[in-house]
Every structure is written in C-alpha cells, then in structure tokens.
mmCIF file of C-alpha atoms in Angstrom:
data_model
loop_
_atom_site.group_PDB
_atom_site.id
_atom_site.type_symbol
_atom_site.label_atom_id
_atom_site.label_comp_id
_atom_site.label_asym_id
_atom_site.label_seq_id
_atom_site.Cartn_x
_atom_site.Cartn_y
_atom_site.Cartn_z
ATOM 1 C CA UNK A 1 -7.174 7.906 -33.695
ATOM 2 C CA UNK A 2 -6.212 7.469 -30.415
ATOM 3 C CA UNK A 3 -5.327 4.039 -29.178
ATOM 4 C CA UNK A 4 -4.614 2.708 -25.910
ATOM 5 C CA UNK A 5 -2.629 -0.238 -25.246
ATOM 6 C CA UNK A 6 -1.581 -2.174 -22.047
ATOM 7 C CA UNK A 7 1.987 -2.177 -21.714
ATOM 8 C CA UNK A 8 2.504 -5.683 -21.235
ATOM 9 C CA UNK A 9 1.039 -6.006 -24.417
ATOM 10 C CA UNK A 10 3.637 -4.137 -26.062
ATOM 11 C CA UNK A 11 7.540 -4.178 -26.067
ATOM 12 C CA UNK A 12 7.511 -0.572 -24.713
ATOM 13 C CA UNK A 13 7.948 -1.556 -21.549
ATOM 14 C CA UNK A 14 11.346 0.630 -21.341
ATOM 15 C CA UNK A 15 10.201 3.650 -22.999
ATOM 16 C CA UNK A 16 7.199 3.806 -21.412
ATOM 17 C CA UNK A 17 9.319 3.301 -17.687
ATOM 18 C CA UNK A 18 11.825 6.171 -18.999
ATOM 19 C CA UNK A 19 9.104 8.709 -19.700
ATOM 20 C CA UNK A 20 7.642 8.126 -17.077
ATOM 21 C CA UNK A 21 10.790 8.483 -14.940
ATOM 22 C CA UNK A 22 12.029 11.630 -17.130
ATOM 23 C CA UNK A 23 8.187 13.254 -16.962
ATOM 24 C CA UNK A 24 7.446 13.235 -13.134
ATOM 25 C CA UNK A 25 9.117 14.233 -10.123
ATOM 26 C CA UNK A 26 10.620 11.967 -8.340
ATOM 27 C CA UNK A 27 8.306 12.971 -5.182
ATOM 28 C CA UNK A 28 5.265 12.085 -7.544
ATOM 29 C CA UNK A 29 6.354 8.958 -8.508
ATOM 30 C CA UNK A 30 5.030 5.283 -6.638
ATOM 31 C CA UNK A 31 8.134 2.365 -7.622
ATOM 32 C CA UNK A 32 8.027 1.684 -11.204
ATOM 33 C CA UNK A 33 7.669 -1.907 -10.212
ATOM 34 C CA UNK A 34 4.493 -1.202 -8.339
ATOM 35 C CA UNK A 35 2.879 0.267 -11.443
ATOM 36 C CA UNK A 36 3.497 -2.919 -13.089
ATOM 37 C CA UNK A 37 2.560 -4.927 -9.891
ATOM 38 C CA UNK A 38 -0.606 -3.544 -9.670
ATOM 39 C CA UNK A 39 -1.702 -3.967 -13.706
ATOM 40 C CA UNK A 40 -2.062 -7.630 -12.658
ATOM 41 C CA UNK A 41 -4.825 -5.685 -10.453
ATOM 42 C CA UNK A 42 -8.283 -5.524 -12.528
ATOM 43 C CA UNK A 43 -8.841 -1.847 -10.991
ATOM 44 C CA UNK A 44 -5.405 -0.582 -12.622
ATOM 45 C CA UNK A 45 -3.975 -0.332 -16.073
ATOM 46 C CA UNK A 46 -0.788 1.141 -17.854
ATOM 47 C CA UNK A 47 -1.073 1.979 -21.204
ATOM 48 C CA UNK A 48 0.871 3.339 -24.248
ATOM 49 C CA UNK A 49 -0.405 5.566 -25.753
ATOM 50 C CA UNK A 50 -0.887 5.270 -29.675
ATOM 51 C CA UNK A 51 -1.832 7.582 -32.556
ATOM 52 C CA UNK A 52 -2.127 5.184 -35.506
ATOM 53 C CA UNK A 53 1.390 3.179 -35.175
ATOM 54 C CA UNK A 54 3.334 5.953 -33.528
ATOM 55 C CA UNK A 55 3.995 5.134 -29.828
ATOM 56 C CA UNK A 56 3.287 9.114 -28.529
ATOM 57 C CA UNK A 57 3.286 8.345 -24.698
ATOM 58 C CA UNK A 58 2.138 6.990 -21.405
ATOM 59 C CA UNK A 59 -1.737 6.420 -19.463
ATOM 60 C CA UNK A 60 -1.691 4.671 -16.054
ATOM 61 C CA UNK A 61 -5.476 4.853 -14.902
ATOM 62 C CA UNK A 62 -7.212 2.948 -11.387
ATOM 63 C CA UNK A 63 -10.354 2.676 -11.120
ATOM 64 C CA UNK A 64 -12.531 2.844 -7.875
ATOM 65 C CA UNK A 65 -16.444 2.265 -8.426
ATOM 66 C CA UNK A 66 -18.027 4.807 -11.046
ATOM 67 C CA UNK A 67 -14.401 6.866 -10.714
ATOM 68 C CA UNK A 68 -11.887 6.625 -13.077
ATOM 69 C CA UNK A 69 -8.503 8.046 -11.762
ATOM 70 C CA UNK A 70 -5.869 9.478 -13.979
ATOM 71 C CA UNK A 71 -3.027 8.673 -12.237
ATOM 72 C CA UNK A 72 -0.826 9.907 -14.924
ATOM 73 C CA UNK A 73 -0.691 10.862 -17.985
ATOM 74 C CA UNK A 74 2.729 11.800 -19.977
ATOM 75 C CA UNK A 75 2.903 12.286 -23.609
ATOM 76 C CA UNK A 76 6.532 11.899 -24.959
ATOM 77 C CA UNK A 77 8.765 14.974 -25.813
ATOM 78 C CA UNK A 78 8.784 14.485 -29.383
ATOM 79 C CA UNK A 79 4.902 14.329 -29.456
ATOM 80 C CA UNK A 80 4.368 17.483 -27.800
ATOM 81 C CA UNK A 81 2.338 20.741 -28.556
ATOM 82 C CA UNK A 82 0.281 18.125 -31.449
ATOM 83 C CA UNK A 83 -2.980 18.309 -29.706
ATOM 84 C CA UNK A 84 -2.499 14.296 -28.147
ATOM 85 C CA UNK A 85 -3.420 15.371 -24.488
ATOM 86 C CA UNK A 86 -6.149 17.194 -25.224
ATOM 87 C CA UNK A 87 -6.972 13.988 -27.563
ATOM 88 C CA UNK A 88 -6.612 11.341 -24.985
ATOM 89 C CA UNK A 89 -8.334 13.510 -22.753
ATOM 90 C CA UNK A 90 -11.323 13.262 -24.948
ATOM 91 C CA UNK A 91 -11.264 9.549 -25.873
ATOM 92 C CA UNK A 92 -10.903 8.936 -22.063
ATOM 93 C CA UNK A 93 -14.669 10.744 -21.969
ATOM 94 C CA UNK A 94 -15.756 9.015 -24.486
ATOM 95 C CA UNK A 95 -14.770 5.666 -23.083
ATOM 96 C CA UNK A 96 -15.739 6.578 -19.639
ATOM 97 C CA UNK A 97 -18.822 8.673 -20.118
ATOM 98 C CA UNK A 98 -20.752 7.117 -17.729
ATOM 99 C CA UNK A 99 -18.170 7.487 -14.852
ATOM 100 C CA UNK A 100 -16.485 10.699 -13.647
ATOM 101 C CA UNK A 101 -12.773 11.498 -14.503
ATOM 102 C CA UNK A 102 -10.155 12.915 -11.557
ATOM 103 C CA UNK A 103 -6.702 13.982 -11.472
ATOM 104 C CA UNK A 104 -3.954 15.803 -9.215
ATOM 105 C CA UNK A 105 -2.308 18.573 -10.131
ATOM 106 C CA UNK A 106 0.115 20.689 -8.354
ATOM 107 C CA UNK A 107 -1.108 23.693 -6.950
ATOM 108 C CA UNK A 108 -0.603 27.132 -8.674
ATOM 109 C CA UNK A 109 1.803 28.702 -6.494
ATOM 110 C CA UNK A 110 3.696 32.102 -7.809
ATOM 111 C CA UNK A 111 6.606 31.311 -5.636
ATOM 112 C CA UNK A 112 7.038 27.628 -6.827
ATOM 113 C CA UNK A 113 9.803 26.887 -8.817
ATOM 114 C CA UNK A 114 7.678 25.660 -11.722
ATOM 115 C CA UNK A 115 4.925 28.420 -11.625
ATOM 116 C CA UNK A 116 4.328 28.350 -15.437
ATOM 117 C CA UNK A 117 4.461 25.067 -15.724
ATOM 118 C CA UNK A 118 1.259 24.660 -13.093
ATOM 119 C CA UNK A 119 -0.211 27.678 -14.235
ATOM 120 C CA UNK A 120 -0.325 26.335 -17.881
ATOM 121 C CA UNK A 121 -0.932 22.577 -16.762
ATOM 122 C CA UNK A 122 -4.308 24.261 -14.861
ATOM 123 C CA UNK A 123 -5.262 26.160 -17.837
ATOM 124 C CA UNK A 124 -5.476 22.751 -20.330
ATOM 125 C CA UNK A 125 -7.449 20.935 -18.225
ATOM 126 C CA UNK A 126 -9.444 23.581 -17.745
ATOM 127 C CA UNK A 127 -9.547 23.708 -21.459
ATOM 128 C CA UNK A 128 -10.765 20.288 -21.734
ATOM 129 C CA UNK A 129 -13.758 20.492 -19.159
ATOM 130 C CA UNK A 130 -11.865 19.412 -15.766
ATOM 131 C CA UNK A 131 -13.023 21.596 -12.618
ATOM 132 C CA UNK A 132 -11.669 22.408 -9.118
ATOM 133 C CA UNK A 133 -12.689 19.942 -6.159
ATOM 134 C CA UNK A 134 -13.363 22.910 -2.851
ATOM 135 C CA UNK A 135 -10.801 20.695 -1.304
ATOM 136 C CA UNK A 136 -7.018 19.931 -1.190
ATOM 137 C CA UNK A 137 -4.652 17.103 -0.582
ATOM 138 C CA UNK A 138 -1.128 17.924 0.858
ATOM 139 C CA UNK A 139 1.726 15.464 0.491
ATOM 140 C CA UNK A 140 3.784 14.087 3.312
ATOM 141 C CA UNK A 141 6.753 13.326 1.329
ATOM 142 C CA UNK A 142 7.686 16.898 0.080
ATOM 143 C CA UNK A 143 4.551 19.164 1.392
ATOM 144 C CA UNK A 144 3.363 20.015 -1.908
ATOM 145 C CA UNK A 145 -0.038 20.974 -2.137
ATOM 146 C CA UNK A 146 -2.383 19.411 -5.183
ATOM 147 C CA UNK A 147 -5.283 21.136 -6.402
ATOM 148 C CA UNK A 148 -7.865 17.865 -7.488
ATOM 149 C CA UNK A 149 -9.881 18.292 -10.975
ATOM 150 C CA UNK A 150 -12.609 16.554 -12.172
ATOM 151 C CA UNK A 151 -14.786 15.803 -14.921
ATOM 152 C CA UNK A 152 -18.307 14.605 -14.807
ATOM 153 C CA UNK A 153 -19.780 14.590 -11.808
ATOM 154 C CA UNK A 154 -18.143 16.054 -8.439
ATOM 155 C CA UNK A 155 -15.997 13.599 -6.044
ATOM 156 C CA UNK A 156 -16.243 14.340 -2.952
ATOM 157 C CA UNK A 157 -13.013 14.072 -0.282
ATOM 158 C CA UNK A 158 -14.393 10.622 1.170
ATOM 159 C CA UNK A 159 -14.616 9.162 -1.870
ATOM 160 C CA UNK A 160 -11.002 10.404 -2.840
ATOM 161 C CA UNK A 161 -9.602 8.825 0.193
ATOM 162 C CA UNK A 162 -11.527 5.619 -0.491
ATOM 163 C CA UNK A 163 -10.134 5.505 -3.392
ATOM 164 C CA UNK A 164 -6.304 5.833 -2.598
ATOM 165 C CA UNK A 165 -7.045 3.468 0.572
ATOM 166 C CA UNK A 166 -8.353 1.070 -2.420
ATOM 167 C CA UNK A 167 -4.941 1.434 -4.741
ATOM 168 C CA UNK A 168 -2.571 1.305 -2.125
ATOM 169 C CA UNK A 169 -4.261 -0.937 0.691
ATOM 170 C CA UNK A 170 -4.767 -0.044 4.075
ATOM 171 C CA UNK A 171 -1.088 0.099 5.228
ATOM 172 C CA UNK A 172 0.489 2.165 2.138
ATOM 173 C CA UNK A 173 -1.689 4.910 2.378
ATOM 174 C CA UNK A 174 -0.387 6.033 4.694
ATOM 175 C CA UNK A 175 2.837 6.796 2.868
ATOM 176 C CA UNK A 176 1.585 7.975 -0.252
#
C-alpha cells in the first residue's frame, strides 16, 4: 500500500532533497529551499513516498481550487520498473477523485537529446488515464516546450496560469 508522508514528518529530508536534485534537470527545478518554504503553505505538500516501510521516492503536489498539481513526482532508482508510479498515480485518483489531476511533461521532440526518455514518460501517463491539454507552455529559462496532461476533467490555459500565479505569487511568475 501506498503511503504518503510529509517530509517534515520524516528524517528523509536529505534523500528526498538528493533525488530530487539527481531526478530533474536543473532547468526544472524551483530552490530546494522553496519547496520546503512553501509546505508551511496549506496549498503545497512534499511527500515521501512509502510502500509499507520502504522509503521508494518523492511527491511534491499544490493545490489550486478543485486542481491538484503534480509538481513532481520521482520514484528512487532502486525502486524502479516495480509498478510504484503507476501505483501512486492511482492512489493520487483515489484520494483526489473529486478534483482533476495535471502535470508537465516535456514535449516529444525526435531531435531532443532525451527523445526516449519523453517518448516513454508520454506513453505511462498515457497508460494511467492522463490526456493532452490543446495547449502548450514554453519555458523562459531554457525554451523547452511542455506538453500539459490531465486527468479528470479538462483545465483550461487560464486556469493553468492562475494556478502558477497562485504558487509562485504575482512577482515570481514571471520567472518560472
């Protein structure tokens, strides 16, 4: 069974920081210190992830009215290919089946350096219900291009906005 528990809550604190810092780009990634900043926040949360009593990775989830945003979700190296995303992925429905689920990924792109790794991150959320938003969101730190998935109900691109403007206040946004 899949557990989720905040991280202050835990003495993971430095595991969960390393995966996340090993898992994601740096490009991707808001200060660690923010993350943690903004659990104090009751529209944020960073979880480890448990399966019974083994730690098996990372959840950090905001929340914007009936929109639950997965921010991101790692699952450690050592837990990998065992069915846990498609897992949390599920318990995160269950838990939230009255709101509707979104998440960035990265943009298929054959001439990206990581092709198969979008291609295949695409096809497992795909697996586990998500769907394509008709629009895009380009970044201004490194011009990547993220393809936005849902689950539930569609988002629409003023609600998406409205909810970054939300997380990162009026000023930030405009950074991230």
């Amino acid at each position: 069974m899949i557990n989720l528990i905040p991280v202050n809550q835990t003495n993971l604190m430095l595991r969960v920081k390393d995966l996340y810092l090993n898992e994601f780009p740096e490009y991707e990634c808001v200060p660690y210190w923010m993350l943690i900043y903004k659990t104090y926040n009751k529209h944020t949360d960073l979880y480890a992830i448990h399966h019974g009593n083994d730690y098996i990775g990372l959840l950090y989830l905001t929340y914007y009215e009936d929109i639950v945003y997965i921010f991101y979700l790692a699952i450690d190296p050592s837990q990998q290919s065992k069915g846990y995303g498609s897992k949390v992925l599920q318990y995160l429905k269950e838990t939230y089946k009255d709101k509707r689920l979104l998440l960035n990924i990265e943009k298929i792109d054959e001439v990206s350096d990581n092709y198969e790794q979008r291609f295949k991150r695409k096809l497992f959320y795909e697996k586990n219900g998500f769907k394509n938003i008709d629009f895009e969101i380009k970044t201004v730190k490194k011009n990547i291009v993220y393809e936005i998935l849902y689950f539930g109900d569609k988002v629409y691109e003023k609600e998406y906005q409205a909810l970054f403007k939300n997380y990162y206040g009026p000023i930030l946004s405009f950074f991230y």
